[in-house]
Amino acid sequence: MSKTVIIIGGGVVGLCTAYYLQKEGCNVTVIDKSTMDAGASYVNAGYLTPSHIIPMAAPGMISTGLRYMFNSSSPFYMKPRLDLDFLKWAWNFKKSSTHKKVAKAIPVIKEINVLSRELFMDIKKSGDLGIFHLERKGLLMLYQTNKMHDHEMEVAEKAKFLGLEVKELGQPELSKIEPDIAINAKGAIHYECDAHSTPSEFMARMKDYLITSGVKILKEQEVLDIDLNRGKQCQVKTTKATYFSDEVVLAAGSWSGNFGKKLKLNLSLQAGKGYRINVEEKTRIKMPAILMEAKMAVTPMKGYTRFAGTMEFTGINHEIRKERIEAIAKGAENYYEGLKISQDDKNAAQCGLRPVTPDGLPYIGKSKKYNNLTIATGHAMMGWSLGPITGKLVSELVCNNQMSMDISSFNPERKF
């Protein structure tokens, strides 16, 4: 007998979950309070990143945040505020930022990212979504200083040990791989294992496919209450109606913590705001890259080049800080000779909120308190990269299928 499932959240994780659940014959409804055309799933860098093996909660990150605390244009900004949830999260973040915990997380992050990259490729091969932009050119880590080179080489050696494809490029090799624009960098580490995409295109195609496949997508309906009836029938009340299901999946991104409170669950999350600038004029940039000193991403997408970056902890809001947009534009112009980002492009910048856990690992799993609730959130900067695998894992949990990987590290009720 097929299950009826309500997914709260229509971002990449929610839609990918709907994709795999409907493949299993489930009756699926996705509910989102937005118009589902903006936010973190639309403004991210579009990376599929097996190379990003270091969790955000790494040694030195808290001291970096403290150093940048009063500089609102810095790449990593924590606004000082007396908020109990934030203070608890920050304390757990500090406790998680040890060499021992990072070393334990690295192989898990690598495994889940590789699995997700292959699922992205499988979706493309299936033809379900038609033709959409997805390329595996790898990712350049561009550095201007020896300090950044040495830092990234440490990561590269770990990546090589785990079997990921990595090369070091000097200036001559860099000129060959990116021949049409001069780059102000000493060289690059090329993670050949990575890929990139155009998020807005993928999201639009996925929504069309899901609707055609019978998935109900309910936009502009804010969820007011969730009643899981002690593990029995679920009841989800929105601003427009009340819906019933066998199971609920919580994939509401940065808002998941608020739902957790309603259900008396301790989902420690903070919203990490990121920004993007799209440049539609030809930039001659062919390769996706991380500009290491500027701590920002560059992605050639379908129809434009995207410049994205920053991690800003200022609570749940969509306020655009102009100084942060300027920092991204200046960072990009400093690396690519002749590049000039117009004021119009900067004025059209958008932001999105990424849900960040204290240890940088996502929450994926069943709640012990409610056997009809599955949690899928907290992916931080890897949300786009991990969308398909998260959806696949959730479908396996809901349908009691064999799991694609061990998910104990992602336990939503883990201790920090």
PDB file of C-alpha atoms in Angstrom, residues 90-282:
ATOM      1  CA  ALA A  90      27.738  29.124  18.748  1.00  0.00           C
ATOM      2  CA  TRP A  91      28.868  27.176  21.835  1.00  0.00           C
ATOM      3  CA  ASN A  92      28.111  23.852  20.125  1.00  0.00           C
ATOM      4  CA  PHE A  93      29.838  25.118  16.971  1.00  0.00           C
ATOM      5  CA  LYS A  94      32.949  25.805  19.059  1.00  0.00           C
ATOM      6  CA  LYS A  95      32.789  22.343  20.640  1.00  0.00           C
ATOM      7  CA  SER A  96      32.477  20.774  17.183  1.00  0.00           C
ATOM      8  CA  SER A  97      35.456  22.685  15.745  1.00  0.00           C
ATOM      9  CA  THR A  98      38.166  20.219  16.741  1.00  0.00           C
ATOM     10  CA  HIS A  99      40.691  18.354  14.616  1.00  0.00           C
ATOM     11  CA  LYS A 100      39.361  15.024  15.887  1.00  0.00           C
ATOM     12  CA  LYS A 101      35.733  15.762  14.928  1.00  0.00           C
ATOM     13  CA  VAL A 102      36.729  17.190  11.548  1.00  0.00           C
ATOM     14  CA  ALA A 103      38.824  14.104  10.774  1.00  0.00           C
ATOM     15  CA  LYS A 104      35.837  11.890  11.594  1.00  0.00           C
ATOM     16  CA  ALA A 105      33.516  13.955   9.371  1.00  0.00           C
ATOM     17  CA  ILE A 106      35.763  14.108   6.277  1.00  0.00           C
ATOM     18  CA  PRO A 107      35.127  10.586   4.844  1.00  0.00           C
ATOM     19  CA  VAL A 108      31.385  10.879   5.550  1.00  0.00           C
ATOM     20  CA  ILE A 109      31.159  14.212   3.710  1.00  0.00           C
ATOM     21  CA  LYS A 110      33.109  12.777   0.791  1.00  0.00           C
ATOM     22  CA  GLU A 111      30.865   9.709   0.531  1.00  0.00           C
ATOM     23  CA  ILE A 112      27.568  11.582   0.605  1.00  0.00           C
ATOM     24  CA  ASN A 113      28.804  14.170  -1.932  1.00  0.00           C
ATOM     25  CA  VAL A 114      30.023  11.543  -4.403  1.00  0.00           C
ATOM     26  CA  LEU A 115      26.731   9.660  -4.134  1.00  0.00           C
ATOM     27  CA  SER A 116      24.787  12.876  -4.741  1.00  0.00           C
ATOM     28  CA  ARG A 117      26.905  13.851  -7.749  1.00  0.00           C
ATOM     29  CA  GLU A 118      26.155  10.469  -9.326  1.00  0.00           C
ATOM     30  CA  LEU A 119      22.430  10.869  -8.624  1.00  0.00           C
ATOM     31  CA  PHE A 120      22.515  14.279 -10.353  1.00  0.00           C
ATOM     32  CA  MET A 121      24.070  12.542 -13.357  1.00  0.00           C
ATOM     33  CA  ASP A 122      21.470   9.751 -13.184  1.00  0.00           C
ATOM     34  CA  ILE A 123      18.633  12.299 -13.196  1.00  0.00           C
ATOM     35  CA  LYS A 124      20.137  13.895 -16.290  1.00  0.00           C
ATOM     36  CA  LYS A 125      20.561  10.526 -18.036  1.00  0.00           C
ATOM     37  CA  SER A 126      16.982   9.509 -17.179  1.00  0.00           C
ATOM     38  CA  GLY A 127      15.550  12.302 -19.308  1.00  0.00           C
ATOM     39  CA  ASP A 128      12.857  12.948 -16.697  1.00  0.00           C
ATOM     40  CA  LEU A 129      13.687  16.651 -16.594  1.00  0.00           C
ATOM     41  CA  GLY A 130      14.559  16.998 -20.262  1.00  0.00           C
ATOM     42  CA  ILE A 131      17.843  18.690 -21.153  1.00  0.00           C
ATOM     43  CA  PHE A 132      19.334  20.861 -18.432  1.00  0.00           C
ATOM     44  CA  HIS A 133      22.739  22.366 -17.724  1.00  0.00           C
ATOM     45  CA  LEU A 134      25.072  20.039 -15.821  1.00  0.00           C
ATOM     46  CA  GLU A 135      28.800  19.915 -16.565  1.00  0.00           C
ATOM     47  CA  ARG A 136      31.709  18.114 -14.971  1.00  0.00           C
ATOM     48  CA  LYS A 137      34.654  20.409 -15.637  1.00  0.00           C
ATOM     49  CA  GLY A 138      35.875  20.360 -12.074  1.00  0.00           C
ATOM     50  CA  LEU A 139      36.458  23.312  -9.763  1.00  0.00           C
ATOM     51  CA  LEU A 140      39.456  25.651  -9.596  1.00  0.00           C
ATOM     52  CA  MET A 141      40.681  26.863  -6.218  1.00  0.00           C
ATOM     53  CA  LEU A 142      42.480  30.063  -7.279  1.00  0.00           C
ATOM     54  CA  TYR A 143      45.102  31.451  -4.917  1.00  0.00           C
ATOM     55  CA  GLN A 144      47.096  34.681  -4.916  1.00  0.00           C
ATOM     56  CA  THR A 145      49.317  33.978  -1.914  1.00  0.00           C
ATOM     57  CA  ASN A 146      51.583  31.172  -0.787  1.00  0.00           C
ATOM     58  CA  LYS A 147      49.613  30.962   2.469  1.00  0.00           C
ATOM     59  CA  MET A 148      46.420  30.033   0.650  1.00  0.00           C
ATOM     60  CA  HIS A 149      48.303  27.621  -1.614  1.00  0.00           C
ATOM     61  CA  ASP A 150      49.720  25.796   1.373  1.00  0.00           C
ATOM     62  CA  HIS A 151      46.330  25.720   3.115  1.00  0.00           C
ATOM     63  CA  GLU A 152      44.556  24.249   0.095  1.00  0.00           C
ATOM     64  CA  MET A 153      47.306  21.737  -0.590  1.00  0.00           C
ATOM     65  CA  GLU A 154      46.642  20.222   2.834  1.00  0.00           C
ATOM     66  CA  VAL A 155      43.011  19.742   1.835  1.00  0.00           C
ATOM     67  CA  ALA A 156      44.033  18.459  -1.601  1.00  0.00           C
ATOM     68  CA  GLU A 157      46.255  15.777  -0.068  1.00  0.00           C
ATOM     69  CA  LYS A 158      43.346  14.570   2.075  1.00  0.00           C
ATOM     70  CA  ALA A 159      41.115  14.542  -1.012  1.00  0.00           C
ATOM     71  CA  LYS A 160      43.685  12.514  -2.978  1.00  0.00           C
ATOM     72  CA  PHE A 161      43.955  10.032  -0.112  1.00  0.00           C
ATOM     73  CA  LEU A 162      40.174   9.540  -0.322  1.00  0.00           C
ATOM     74  CA  GLY A 163      40.436   8.812  -4.052  1.00  0.00           C
ATOM     75  CA  LEU A 164      39.247  12.161  -5.417  1.00  0.00           C
ATOM     76  CA  GLU A 165      40.799  13.505  -8.632  1.00  0.00           C
ATOM     77  CA  VAL A 166      42.981  16.563  -7.907  1.00  0.00           C
ATOM     78  CA  LYS A 167      45.693  18.399  -9.864  1.00  0.00           C
ATOM     79  CA  GLU A 168      47.933  21.360  -9.082  1.00  0.00           C
ATOM     80  CA  LEU A 169      48.089  24.011 -11.806  1.00  0.00           C
ATOM     81  CA  GLY A 170      50.745  26.689 -12.203  1.00  0.00           C
ATOM     82  CA  GLN A 171      50.166  29.854 -14.225  1.00  0.00           C
ATOM     83  CA  PRO A 172      50.970  28.223 -17.620  1.00  0.00           C
ATOM     84  CA  GLU A 173      48.498  25.368 -17.000  1.00  0.00           C
ATOM     85  CA  LEU A 174      45.930  27.834 -15.672  1.00  0.00           C
ATOM     86  CA  SER A 175      46.190  29.881 -18.871  1.00  0.00           C
ATOM     87  CA  LYS A 176      45.521  26.758 -20.931  1.00  0.00           C
ATOM     88  CA  ILE A 177      42.437  25.722 -18.977  1.00  0.00           C
ATOM     89  CA  GLU A 178      41.056  29.307 -18.869  1.00  0.00           C
ATOM     90  CA  PRO A 179      42.483  30.819 -22.101  1.00  0.00           C
ATOM     91  CA  ASP A 180      40.071  33.678 -22.790  1.00  0.00           C
ATOM     92  CA  ILE A 181      40.619  35.827 -19.703  1.00  0.00           C
ATOM     93  CA  ALA A 182      43.741  36.752 -17.724  1.00  0.00           C
ATOM     94  CA  ILE A 183      43.575  35.649 -14.083  1.00  0.00           C
ATOM     95  CA  ASN A 184      45.396  37.450 -11.304  1.00  0.00           C
ATOM     96  CA  ALA A 185      46.471  34.321  -9.430  1.00  0.00           C
ATOM     97  CA  LYS A 186      49.670  32.411  -8.777  1.00  0.00           C
ATOM     98  CA  GLY A 187      47.966  29.170  -9.680  1.00  0.00           C
ATOM     99  CA  ALA A 188      45.130  26.836  -8.787  1.00  0.00           C
ATOM    100  CA  ILE A 189      44.237  23.498  -7.294  1.00  0.00           C
ATOM    101  CA  HIS A 190      41.945  21.787  -9.804  1.00  0.00           C
ATOM    102  CA  TYR A 191      39.404  19.412  -8.263  1.00  0.00           C
ATOM    103  CA  GLU A 192      38.462  17.398 -11.333  1.00  0.00           C
ATOM    104  CA  CYS A 193      35.927  15.455  -9.257  1.00  0.00           C
ATOM    105  CA  ASP A 194      33.500  18.396  -9.068  1.00  0.00           C
ATOM    106  CA  ALA A 195      30.693  19.545 -11.372  1.00  0.00           C
ATOM    107  CA  HIS A 196      28.396  22.560 -11.739  1.00  0.00           C
ATOM    108  CA  SER A 197      24.869  23.420 -12.844  1.00  0.00           C
ATOM    109  CA  THR A 198      22.341  26.235 -13.222  1.00  0.00           C
ATOM    110  CA  PRO A 199      20.069  26.004 -10.137  1.00  0.00           C
ATOM    111  CA  SER A 200      17.076  28.016 -11.406  1.00  0.00           C
ATOM    112  CA  GLU A 201      16.850  25.856 -14.535  1.00  0.00           C
ATOM    113  CA  PHE A 202      17.045  22.592 -12.587  1.00  0.00           C
ATOM    114  CA  MET A 203      14.429  23.757 -10.085  1.00  0.00           C
ATOM    115  CA  ALA A 204      11.995  24.821 -12.813  1.00  0.00           C
ATOM    116  CA  ARG A 205      12.413  21.528 -14.682  1.00  0.00           C
ATOM    117  CA  MET A 206      12.013  19.523 -11.472  1.00  0.00           C
ATOM    118  CA  LYS A 207       8.779  21.330 -10.525  1.00  0.00           C
ATOM    119  CA  ASP A 208       7.349  20.733 -14.011  1.00  0.00           C
ATOM    120  CA  TYR A 209       8.245  17.050 -13.864  1.00  0.00           C
ATOM    121  CA  LEU A 210       6.774  16.571 -10.391  1.00  0.00           C
ATOM    122  CA  ILE A 211       3.480  18.237 -11.304  1.00  0.00           C
ATOM    123  CA  THR A 212       3.234  16.108 -14.468  1.00  0.00           C
ATOM    124  CA  SER A 213       3.941  13.015 -12.333  1.00  0.00           C
ATOM    125  CA  GLY A 214       1.055  13.761  -9.972  1.00  0.00           C
ATOM    126  CA  VAL A 215       2.886  15.467  -7.119  1.00  0.00           C
ATOM    127  CA  LYS A 216       0.847  18.302  -5.596  1.00  0.00           C
ATOM    128  CA  ILE A 217       2.866  21.493  -5.155  1.00  0.00           C
ATOM    129  CA  LEU A 218       1.141  24.025  -2.926  1.00  0.00           C
ATOM    130  CA  LYS A 219       2.754  27.461  -3.011  1.00  0.00           C
ATOM    131  CA  GLU A 220       2.128  30.459  -0.762  1.00  0.00           C
ATOM    132  CA  GLN A 221       0.745  28.346   2.059  1.00  0.00           C
ATOM    133  CA  GLU A 222       2.438  28.884   5.391  1.00  0.00           C
ATOM    134  CA  VAL A 223       2.344  25.905   7.729  1.00  0.00           C
ATOM    135  CA  LEU A 224       0.827  27.003  11.038  1.00  0.00           C
ATOM    136  CA  ASP A 225       0.694  23.734  12.938  1.00  0.00           C
ATOM    137  CA  ILE A 226       1.763  20.094  12.675  1.00  0.00           C
ATOM    138  CA  ASP A 227      -0.013  17.354  14.617  1.00  0.00           C
ATOM    139  CA  LEU A 228       1.707  13.983  14.343  1.00  0.00           C
ATOM    140  CA  ASN A 229      -0.831  12.301  16.654  1.00  0.00           C
ATOM    141  CA  ARG A 230       1.786  10.278  18.552  1.00  0.00           C
ATOM    142  CA  GLY A 231       3.093   8.573  15.450  1.00  0.00           C
ATOM    143  CA  LYS A 232      -0.322   7.920  13.891  1.00  0.00           C
ATOM    144  CA  GLN A 233      -2.085  10.028  11.248  1.00  0.00           C
ATOM    145  CA  CYS A 234      -0.415  13.362  10.494  1.00  0.00           C
ATOM    146  CA  GLN A 235      -2.316  16.623  10.261  1.00  0.00           C
ATOM    147  CA  VAL A 236      -0.734  19.723   8.706  1.00  0.00           C
ATOM    148  CA  LYS A 237      -2.597  23.005   9.053  1.00  0.00           C
ATOM    149  CA  THR A 238      -1.723  25.897   6.724  1.00  0.00           C
ATOM    150  CA  THR A 239      -3.040  29.391   6.143  1.00  0.00           C
ATOM    151  CA  LYS A 240      -5.414  27.960   3.523  1.00  0.00           C
ATOM    152  CA  ALA A 241      -6.410  24.426   4.525  1.00  0.00           C
ATOM    153  CA  THR A 242      -5.717  21.334   6.628  1.00  0.00           C
ATOM    154  CA  TYR A 243      -4.065  18.293   5.048  1.00  0.00           C
ATOM    155  CA  PHE A 244      -3.714  14.697   6.229  1.00  0.00           C
ATOM    156  CA  SER A 245      -0.975  12.151   5.538  1.00  0.00           C
ATOM    157  CA  ASP A 246       0.768   9.006   6.745  1.00  0.00           C
ATOM    158  CA  GLU A 247       4.157  10.717   6.991  1.00  0.00           C
ATOM    159  CA  VAL A 248       5.645  14.212   7.180  1.00  0.00           C
ATOM    160  CA  VAL A 249       9.072  15.245   5.911  1.00  0.00           C
ATOM    161  CA  LEU A 250      10.513  18.412   7.434  1.00  0.00           C
ATOM    162  CA  ALA A 251      12.691  20.039   4.771  1.00  0.00           C
ATOM    163  CA  ALA A 252      12.027  23.701   5.544  1.00  0.00           C
ATOM    164  CA  GLY A 253      15.640  24.876   5.471  1.00  0.00           C
ATOM    165  CA  SER A 254      16.447  27.669   7.903  1.00  0.00           C
ATOM    166  CA  TRP A 255      12.855  27.639   9.191  1.00  0.00           C
ATOM    167  CA  SER A 256      13.086  23.989  10.284  1.00  0.00           C
ATOM    168  CA  GLY A 257      14.264  24.945  13.751  1.00  0.00           C
ATOM    169  CA  ASN A 258      11.030  26.848  14.378  1.00  0.00           C
ATOM    170  CA  PHE A 259       8.987  23.784  13.430  1.00  0.00           C
ATOM    171  CA  GLY A 260      11.232  21.695  15.645  1.00  0.00           C
ATOM    172  CA  LYS A 261      10.280  23.860  18.616  1.00  0.00           C
ATOM    173  CA  LYS A 262       6.574  23.331  17.914  1.00  0.00           C
ATOM    174  CA  LEU A 263       7.196  19.589  17.984  1.00  0.00           C
ATOM    175  CA  LYS A 264       9.404  19.870  21.092  1.00  0.00           C
ATOM    176  CA  LEU A 265      12.487  18.758  19.154  1.00  0.00           C
ATOM    177  CA  ASN A 266      15.887  20.345  19.625  1.00  0.00           C
ATOM    178  CA  LEU A 267      17.000  21.148  16.079  1.00  0.00           C
ATOM    179  CA  SER A 268      19.874  23.550  16.581  1.00  0.00           C
ATOM    180  CA  LEU A 269      20.070  25.645  13.399  1.00  0.00           C
ATOM    181  CA  GLN A 270      21.151  29.111  12.352  1.00  0.00           C
ATOM    182  CA  ALA A 271      20.431  30.854   9.061  1.00  0.00           C
ATOM    183  CA  GLY A 272      23.628  31.577   7.129  1.00  0.00           C
ATOM    184  CA  LYS A 273      22.889  34.230   4.534  1.00  0.00           C
ATOM    185  CA  GLY A 274      24.642  34.083   1.178  1.00  0.00           C
ATOM    186  CA  TYR A 275      24.554  36.563  -1.720  1.00  0.00           C
ATOM    187  CA  ARG A 276      24.790  36.320  -5.485  1.00  0.00           C
ATOM    188  CA  ILE A 277      25.363  38.680  -8.403  1.00  0.00           C
ATOM    189  CA  ASN A 278      24.451  37.549 -11.926  1.00  0.00           C
ATOM    190  CA  VAL A 279      26.310  39.101 -14.860  1.00  0.00           C
ATOM    191  CA  GLU A 280      24.525  38.472 -18.161  1.00  0.00           C
ATOM    192  CA  GLU A 281      27.162  40.149 -20.324  1.00  0.00           C
ATOM    193  CA  LYS A 282      29.895  37.820 -21.594  1.00  0.00           C
TER     194      LYS A 282
END
